[in-house]
Short mmCIF file of C-alpha atoms in Angstrom, two decimals:
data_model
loop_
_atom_site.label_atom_id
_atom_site.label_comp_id
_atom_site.label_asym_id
_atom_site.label_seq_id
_atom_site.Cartn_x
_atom_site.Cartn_y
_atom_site.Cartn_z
CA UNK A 293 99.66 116.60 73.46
CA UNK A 294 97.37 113.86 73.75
CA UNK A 295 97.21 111.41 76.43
CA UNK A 296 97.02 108.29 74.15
CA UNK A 297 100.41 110.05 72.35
CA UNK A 298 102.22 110.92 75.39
CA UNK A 299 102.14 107.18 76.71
CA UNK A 300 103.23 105.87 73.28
CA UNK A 301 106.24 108.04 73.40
CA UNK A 302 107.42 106.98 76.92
CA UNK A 303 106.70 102.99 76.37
CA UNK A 304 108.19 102.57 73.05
CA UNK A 305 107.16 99.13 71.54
CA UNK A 306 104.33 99.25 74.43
CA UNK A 307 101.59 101.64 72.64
CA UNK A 308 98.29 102.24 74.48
CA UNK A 309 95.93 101.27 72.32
CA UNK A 310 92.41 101.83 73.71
CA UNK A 311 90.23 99.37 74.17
CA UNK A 312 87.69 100.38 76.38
CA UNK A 313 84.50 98.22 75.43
CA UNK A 314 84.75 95.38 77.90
CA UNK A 315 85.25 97.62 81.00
CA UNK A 316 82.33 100.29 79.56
CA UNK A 317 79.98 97.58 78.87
CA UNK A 318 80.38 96.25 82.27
CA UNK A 319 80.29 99.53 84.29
CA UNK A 320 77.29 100.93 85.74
CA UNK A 321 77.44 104.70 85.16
CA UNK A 322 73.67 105.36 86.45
CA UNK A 323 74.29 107.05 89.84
CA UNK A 324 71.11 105.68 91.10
CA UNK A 325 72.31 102.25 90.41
CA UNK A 326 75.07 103.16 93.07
CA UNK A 327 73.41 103.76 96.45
CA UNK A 328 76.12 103.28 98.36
CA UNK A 329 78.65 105.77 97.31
CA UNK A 330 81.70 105.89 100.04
CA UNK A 331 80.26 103.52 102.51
CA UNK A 332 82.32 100.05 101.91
CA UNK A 333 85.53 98.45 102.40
CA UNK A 334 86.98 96.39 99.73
CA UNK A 335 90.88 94.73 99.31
CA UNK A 336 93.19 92.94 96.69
CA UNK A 337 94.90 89.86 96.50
CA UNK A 338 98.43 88.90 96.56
CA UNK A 339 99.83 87.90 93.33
CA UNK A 340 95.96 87.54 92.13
CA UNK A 341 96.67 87.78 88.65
CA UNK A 342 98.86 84.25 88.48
CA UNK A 343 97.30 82.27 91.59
CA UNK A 344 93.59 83.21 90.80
CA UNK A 345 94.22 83.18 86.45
CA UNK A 346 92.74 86.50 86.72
CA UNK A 347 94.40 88.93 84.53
CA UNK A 348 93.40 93.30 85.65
CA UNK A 349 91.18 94.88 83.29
CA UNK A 350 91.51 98.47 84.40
CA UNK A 351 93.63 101.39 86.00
CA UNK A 352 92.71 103.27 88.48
CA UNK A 353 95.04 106.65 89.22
CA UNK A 354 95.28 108.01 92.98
CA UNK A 355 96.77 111.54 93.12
CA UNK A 356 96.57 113.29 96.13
CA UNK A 357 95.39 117.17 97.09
CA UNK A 358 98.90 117.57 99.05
CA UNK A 359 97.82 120.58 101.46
CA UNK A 360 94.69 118.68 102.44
CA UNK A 361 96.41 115.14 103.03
CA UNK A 362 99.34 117.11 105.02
CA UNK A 363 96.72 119.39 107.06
CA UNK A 364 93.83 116.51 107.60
CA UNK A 365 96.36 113.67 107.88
CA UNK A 366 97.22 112.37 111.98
CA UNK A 367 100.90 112.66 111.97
CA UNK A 368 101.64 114.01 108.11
CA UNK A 369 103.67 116.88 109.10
CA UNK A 370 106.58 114.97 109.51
CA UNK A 371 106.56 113.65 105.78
CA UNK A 372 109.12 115.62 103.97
CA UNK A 373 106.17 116.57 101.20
CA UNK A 374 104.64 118.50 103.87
CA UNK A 375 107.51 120.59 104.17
CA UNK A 376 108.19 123.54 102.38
CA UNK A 377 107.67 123.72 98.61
CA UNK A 378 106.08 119.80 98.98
CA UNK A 379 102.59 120.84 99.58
CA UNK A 380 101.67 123.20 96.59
CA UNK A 381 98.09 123.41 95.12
CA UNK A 382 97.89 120.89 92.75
CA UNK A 383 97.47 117.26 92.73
CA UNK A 384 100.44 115.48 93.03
CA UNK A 385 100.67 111.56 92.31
CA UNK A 386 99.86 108.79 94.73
CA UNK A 387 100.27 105.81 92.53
CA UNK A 388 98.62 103.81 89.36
CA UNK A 389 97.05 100.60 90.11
CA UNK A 390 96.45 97.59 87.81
CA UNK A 391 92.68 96.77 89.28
CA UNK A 392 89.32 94.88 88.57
CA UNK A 393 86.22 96.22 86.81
CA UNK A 394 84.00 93.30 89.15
CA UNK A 395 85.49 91.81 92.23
CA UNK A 396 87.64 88.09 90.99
CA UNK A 397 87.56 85.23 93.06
CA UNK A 398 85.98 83.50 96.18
CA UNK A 399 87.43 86.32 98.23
CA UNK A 400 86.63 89.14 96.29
CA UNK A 401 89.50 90.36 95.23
CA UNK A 402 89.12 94.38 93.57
CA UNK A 403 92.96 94.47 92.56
CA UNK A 404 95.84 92.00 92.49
CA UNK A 405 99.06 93.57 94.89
CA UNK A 406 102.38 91.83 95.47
CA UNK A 407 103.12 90.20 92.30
CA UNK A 408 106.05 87.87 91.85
CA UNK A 409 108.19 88.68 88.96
CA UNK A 410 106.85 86.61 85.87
CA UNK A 411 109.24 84.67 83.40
CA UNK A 412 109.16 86.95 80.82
CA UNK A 413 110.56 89.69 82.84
CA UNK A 414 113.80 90.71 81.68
CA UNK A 415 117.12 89.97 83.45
CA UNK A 416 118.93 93.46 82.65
CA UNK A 417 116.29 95.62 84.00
CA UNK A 418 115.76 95.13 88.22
CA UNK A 419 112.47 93.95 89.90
CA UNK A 420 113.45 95.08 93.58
CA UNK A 421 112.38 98.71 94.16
CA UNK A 422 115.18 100.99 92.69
CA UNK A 423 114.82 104.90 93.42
CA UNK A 424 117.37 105.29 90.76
CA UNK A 425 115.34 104.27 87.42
CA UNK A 426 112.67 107.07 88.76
CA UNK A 427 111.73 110.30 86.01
CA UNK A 428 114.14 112.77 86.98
CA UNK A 429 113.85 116.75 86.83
CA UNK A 430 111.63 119.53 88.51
CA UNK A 431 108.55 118.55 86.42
CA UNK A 432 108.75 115.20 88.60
CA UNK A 433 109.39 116.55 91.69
CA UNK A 434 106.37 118.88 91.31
CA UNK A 435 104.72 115.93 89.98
CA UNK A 436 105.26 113.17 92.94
CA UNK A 437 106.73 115.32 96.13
CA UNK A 438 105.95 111.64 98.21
CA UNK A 439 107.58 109.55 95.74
CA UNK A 440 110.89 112.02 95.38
CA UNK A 441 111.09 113.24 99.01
CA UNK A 442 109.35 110.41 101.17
CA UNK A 443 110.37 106.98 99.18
CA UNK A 444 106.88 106.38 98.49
CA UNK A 445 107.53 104.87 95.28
CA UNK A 446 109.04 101.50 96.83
CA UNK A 447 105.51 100.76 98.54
CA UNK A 448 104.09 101.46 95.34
CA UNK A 449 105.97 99.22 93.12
CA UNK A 450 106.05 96.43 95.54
CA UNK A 451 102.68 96.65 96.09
CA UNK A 452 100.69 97.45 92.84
CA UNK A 453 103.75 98.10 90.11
CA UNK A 454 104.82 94.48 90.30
CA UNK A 455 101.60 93.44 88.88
CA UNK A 456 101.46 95.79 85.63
CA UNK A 457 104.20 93.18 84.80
CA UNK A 458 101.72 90.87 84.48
CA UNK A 459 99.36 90.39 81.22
CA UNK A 460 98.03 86.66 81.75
CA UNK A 461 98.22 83.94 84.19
CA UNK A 462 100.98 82.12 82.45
CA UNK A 463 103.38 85.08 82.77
CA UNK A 464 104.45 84.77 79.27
CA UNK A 465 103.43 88.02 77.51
CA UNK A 466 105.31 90.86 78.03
CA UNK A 467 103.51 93.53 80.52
CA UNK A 468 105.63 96.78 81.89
CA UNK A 469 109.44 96.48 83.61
CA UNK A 470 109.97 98.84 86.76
CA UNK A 471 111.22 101.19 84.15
CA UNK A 472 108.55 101.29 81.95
CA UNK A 473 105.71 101.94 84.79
CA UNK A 474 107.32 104.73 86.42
CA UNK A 475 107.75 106.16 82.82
CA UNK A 476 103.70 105.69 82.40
CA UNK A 477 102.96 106.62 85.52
CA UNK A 478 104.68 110.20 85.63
CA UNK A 479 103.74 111.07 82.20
CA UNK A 480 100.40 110.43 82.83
CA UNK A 481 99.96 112.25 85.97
CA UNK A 482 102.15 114.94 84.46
CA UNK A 483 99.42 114.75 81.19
CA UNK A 484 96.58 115.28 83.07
CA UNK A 485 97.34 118.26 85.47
CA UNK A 486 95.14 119.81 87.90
CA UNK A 487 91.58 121.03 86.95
CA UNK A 488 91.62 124.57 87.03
CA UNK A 489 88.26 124.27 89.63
CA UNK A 490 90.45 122.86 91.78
CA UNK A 491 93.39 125.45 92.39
CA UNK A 492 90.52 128.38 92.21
CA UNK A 493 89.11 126.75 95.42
CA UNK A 494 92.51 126.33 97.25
CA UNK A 495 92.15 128.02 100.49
CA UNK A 496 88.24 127.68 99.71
CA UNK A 497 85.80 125.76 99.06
CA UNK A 498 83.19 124.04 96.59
CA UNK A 499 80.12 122.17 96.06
CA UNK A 500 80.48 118.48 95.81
CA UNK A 501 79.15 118.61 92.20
CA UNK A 502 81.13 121.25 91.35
CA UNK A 503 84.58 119.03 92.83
CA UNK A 504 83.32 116.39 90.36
CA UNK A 505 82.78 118.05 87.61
CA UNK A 506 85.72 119.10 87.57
CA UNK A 507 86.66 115.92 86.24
CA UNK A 508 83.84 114.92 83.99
CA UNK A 509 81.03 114.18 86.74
CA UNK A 510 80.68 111.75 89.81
CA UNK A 511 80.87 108.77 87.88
CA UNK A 512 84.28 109.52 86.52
CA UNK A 513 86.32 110.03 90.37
CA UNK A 514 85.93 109.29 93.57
CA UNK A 515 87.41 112.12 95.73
CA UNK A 516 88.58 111.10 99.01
CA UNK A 517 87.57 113.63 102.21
CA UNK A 518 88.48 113.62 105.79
CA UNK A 519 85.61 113.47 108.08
CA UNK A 520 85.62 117.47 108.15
CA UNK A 521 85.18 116.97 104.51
CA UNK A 522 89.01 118.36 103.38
CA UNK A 523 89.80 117.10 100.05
CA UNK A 524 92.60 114.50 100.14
CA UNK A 525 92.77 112.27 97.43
CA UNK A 526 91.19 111.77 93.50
CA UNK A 527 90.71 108.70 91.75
CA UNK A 528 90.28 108.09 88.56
CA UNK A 529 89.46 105.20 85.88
CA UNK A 530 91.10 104.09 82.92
CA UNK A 531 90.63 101.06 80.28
CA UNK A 532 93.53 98.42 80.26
CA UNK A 533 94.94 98.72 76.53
CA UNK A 534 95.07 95.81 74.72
CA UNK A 535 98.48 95.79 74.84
CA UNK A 536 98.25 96.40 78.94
CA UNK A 537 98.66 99.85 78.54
CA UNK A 538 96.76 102.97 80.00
CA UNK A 539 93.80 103.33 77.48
CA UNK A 540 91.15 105.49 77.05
CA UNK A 541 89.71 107.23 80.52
CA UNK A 542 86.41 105.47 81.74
CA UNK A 543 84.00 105.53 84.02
CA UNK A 544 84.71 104.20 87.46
CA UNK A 545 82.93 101.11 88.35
CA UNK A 546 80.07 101.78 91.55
CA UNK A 547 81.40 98.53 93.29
CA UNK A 548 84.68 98.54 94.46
CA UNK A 549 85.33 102.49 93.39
CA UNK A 550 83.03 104.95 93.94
CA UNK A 551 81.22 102.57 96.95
CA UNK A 552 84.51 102.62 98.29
CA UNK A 553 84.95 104.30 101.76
CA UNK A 554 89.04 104.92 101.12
CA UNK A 555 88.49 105.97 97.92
CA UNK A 556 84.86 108.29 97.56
CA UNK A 557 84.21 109.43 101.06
CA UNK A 558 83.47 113.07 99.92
CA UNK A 559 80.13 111.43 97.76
CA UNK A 560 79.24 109.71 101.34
CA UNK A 561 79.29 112.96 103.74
CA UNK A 562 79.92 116.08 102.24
CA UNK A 563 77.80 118.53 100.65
CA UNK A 564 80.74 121.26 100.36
CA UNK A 565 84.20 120.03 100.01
CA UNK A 566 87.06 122.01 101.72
CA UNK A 567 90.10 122.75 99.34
CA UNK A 568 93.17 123.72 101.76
CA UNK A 569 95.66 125.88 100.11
CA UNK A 570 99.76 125.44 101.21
CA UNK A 571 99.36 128.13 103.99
CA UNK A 572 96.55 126.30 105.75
CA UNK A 573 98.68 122.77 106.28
CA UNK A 574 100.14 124.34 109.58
CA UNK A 575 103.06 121.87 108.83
CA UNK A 576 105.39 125.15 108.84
CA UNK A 577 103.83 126.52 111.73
CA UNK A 578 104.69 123.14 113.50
CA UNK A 579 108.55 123.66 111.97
CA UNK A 580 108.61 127.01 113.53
CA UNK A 581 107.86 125.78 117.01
CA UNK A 582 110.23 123.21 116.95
CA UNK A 583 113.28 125.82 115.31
CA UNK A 584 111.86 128.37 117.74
CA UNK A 585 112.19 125.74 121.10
CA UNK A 586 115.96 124.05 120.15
#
């Protein structure tokens, strides 16, 4: 099914209608043009879309490579994703962020976070963090292991949800409830899937190229390595709708995405990227110790 379809059906009245232009005609998509792939820092500002009248123009979609943020991660093993049936090889989801084509205000600001709840926002449906409005079912366990096993989901909401309620500075026009983003989120991570390059590698590895391709080329995600180049995280770029919506995919803007040092370090330092499959975690091994010991 279509992406643009499968959003429509989970918002309702909310259809994704793309409009892409504005964010397209202000990307740069010449890789030369970005010389600094993976090597800066960047942040967000609280409640940026209200206090700074800037309303986001884009998504940007972090799903992680679960074996390679368990095994590469200081300290992951102890997340219940790690565990188990958590870490299989695909990407699972990390969150979907209301962000910035170009960096908004004095402090450069590449996404608004923290948003307080704007006056359209609907008494009957809650804004605090509540687990039990999540997508239910196997499909979403599969989908988001760290959302359904380790609570991730209340950082995410707090932190970038709360904005995708907000359409304009006034907080007047109807954006997403708590309901409705989850609903986008999952279907769209669900939607997409994992590219089929990706799951060959597991336990392998693959050229750089090749890891981007995977996903249209190097200007459409920024993959995320550890410093022994493990594959952790992939990011990719979507329009805002003109309805707020997840619109068409895009390319990812140089400054603020693919410059990024969280988000593209794989672009900055690796000419191989390492694709760790569920066995190679040595989260279970860990378990076993520990069982083994008591």
């Amino acid at each position: 099914m279509p992406l643009r379809r499968v959003i429509a059906l989970v918002l309702g009245a909310l259809v994704a209608v793309p409009d892409g232009a504005r964010a397209r005609a202000l990307i740069q998509t010449d890789a030369a043009r970005c010389p600094s792939v993976g090597s800066k820092s960047h942040g967000g500002c609280d409640d940026a879309v209200r206090s700074l009248s800037a309303p986001f123009d884009m998504w940007e979609l972090a799903r992680s490579w679960t074996p390679g943020f368990c095994g590469g991660t200081p300290g992951a093993c102890s997340k219940r994703e790690c565990r188990g049936d958590g870490a299989t090889d695909a990407l699972t989801l990390h969150g979907l962020w209301p962000s910035y084509v170009e960096a908004t205000g004095s402090r450069k600001c590449y996404w608004p976070q923290n948003c307080v709840k704007p006056r359209w926002y609907p008494a009957s449906e809650p804004w605090a963090f509540d687990k039990t409005i999540l997508p239910r079912g196997k499909a979403t366990e599969r989908t988001a292991p760290a959302w359904t096993l380790d609570d991730l989901g209340s950082h995410e909401w707090a932190k970038h949800g709360t904005c995708a309620a907000w359409l304009d500075a006034s907080g007047e026009t109807r954006g997403m409830t708590q309901r409705e983003f989850y609903n986008v989120t999952f279907a769209l991570a669900e939607t997409l899937g994992t590219p089929d390059a990706l799951v060959r590698a597991a336990g392998s590895d693959l050229s750089l190229a090749e890891a981007q391709a995977a996903f249209g080329g190097e200007t459409r995600v920024a993959l995320g390595c550890t410093r022994k180049c493990v594959l952790v995280q992939a990011v990719q770029c979507f329009a805002r709708a003109v309805d707020g919506g997840v619109g068409e995919p895009i390319d990812c803007p140089c400054v603020g995405v693919r410059d990024s040092r969280y988000d593209n370090s794989c672009a900055a330092q690796c000419e191989r990227v390492r694709v760790l499959s569920p066995e190679q975690t040595g989260c279970d091994d860990d378990l076993k110790l520990v069982v083994a010991a008591s």
